[in-house]
Amino acid sequence: DTVPVGGDWPRQLALSPDSSLLFAANQRSSTVTAFRIGSDGSLTPAGDPLPAPVAVCVLPLP
C-alpha cells in the first residue's frame, strides 16, 4: 500500500525506539510526519506534519 506523507520529497524514514511510530522527514516541505503503526503493519497519521527546518534526517531519541 501507498500512504501519503503529507509533505514533499520524503527523504528518510525512522522507527521510534518502541517501534510504535514511523517518522518521515520531508525535505522540500521542511516537515516531519509521524505515523502510528498498527498491529497489522498499517500506518495512520499521528497528527499533522511538524515544521522542521532542513528535514533531511530523522533520529528518534529513546
Tab-separated table of C-alpha atoms in Angstrom:
chain	number	residue	atom	x	y	z
A	1	ASP	CA	0.000	0.000	0.000
A	2	THR	CA	0.988	3.603	-0.523
A	3	VAL	CA	0.448	6.101	2.282
A	4	PRO	CA	0.692	9.878	1.658
A	5	VAL	CA	3.249	11.567	3.917
A	6	GLY	CA	1.596	14.974	3.900
A	7	GLY	CA	4.819	16.610	2.756
A	8	ASP	CA	7.100	16.935	-0.245
A	9	TRP	CA	10.098	14.730	-1.040
A	10	PRO	CA	10.187	12.196	1.839
A	11	ARG	CA	13.899	11.637	2.243
A	12	GLN	CA	14.352	9.362	5.250
A	13	LEU	CA	12.215	7.096	7.424
A	14	ALA	CA	12.898	6.090	11.033
A	15	LEU	CA	11.162	3.975	13.678
A	16	SER	CA	10.614	5.058	17.271
A	17	PRO	CA	12.597	3.021	19.846
A	18	ASP	CA	9.468	1.008	20.744
A	19	SER	CA	8.538	0.529	17.040
A	20	SER	CA	5.089	2.064	17.556
A	21	LEU	CA	5.719	5.123	15.349
A	22	LEU	CA	7.256	5.726	11.937
A	23	PHE	CA	8.697	9.165	11.131
A	24	ALA	CA	9.184	10.580	7.625
A	25	ALA	CA	11.498	13.554	7.001
A	26	ASN	CA	10.031	15.593	4.121
A	27	GLN	CA	12.963	17.579	2.722
A	28	ARG	CA	11.293	20.024	0.333
A	29	SER	CA	8.395	20.943	2.636
A	30	SER	CA	10.632	21.128	5.763
A	31	THR	CA	8.301	18.918	7.792
A	32	VAL	CA	8.352	15.622	9.680
A	33	THR	CA	5.305	13.365	9.567
A	34	ALA	CA	4.609	10.731	12.245
A	35	PHE	CA	2.501	7.610	11.738
A	36	ARG	CA	1.164	5.092	14.238
A	37	ILE	CA	1.979	1.518	13.234
A	38	GLY	CA	-0.962	-0.863	13.669
A	39	SER	CA	-0.602	-4.482	14.797
A	40	ASP	CA	-1.206	-5.474	11.159
A	41	GLY	CA	1.511	-3.071	9.928
A	42	SER	CA	-0.944	-0.430	8.726
A	43	LEU	CA	0.019	3.235	9.052
A	44	THR	CA	-2.263	6.006	10.313
A	45	PRO	CA	-1.229	9.651	10.737
A	46	ALA	CA	-0.347	10.574	14.327
A	47	GLY	CA	-1.246	14.243	13.813
A	48	ASP	CA	-0.345	16.991	11.372
A	49	PRO	CA	3.167	17.216	9.878
A	50	LEU	CA	5.526	19.138	12.173
A	51	PRO	CA	7.701	22.007	10.903
A	52	ALA	CA	11.386	21.095	10.851
A	53	PRO	CA	13.962	23.311	9.120
A	54	VAL	CA	16.035	21.288	6.643
A	55	ALA	CA	14.229	17.993	7.300
A	56	VAL	CA	16.630	15.519	5.689
A	57	CYS	CA	17.298	13.071	8.527
A	58	VAL	CA	15.229	11.727	11.432
A	59	LEU	CA	16.733	10.195	14.575
A	60	PRO	CA	14.199	9.427	17.333
A	61	LEU	CA	15.664	9.613	20.826
A	62	PRO	CA	14.831	6.997	23.475
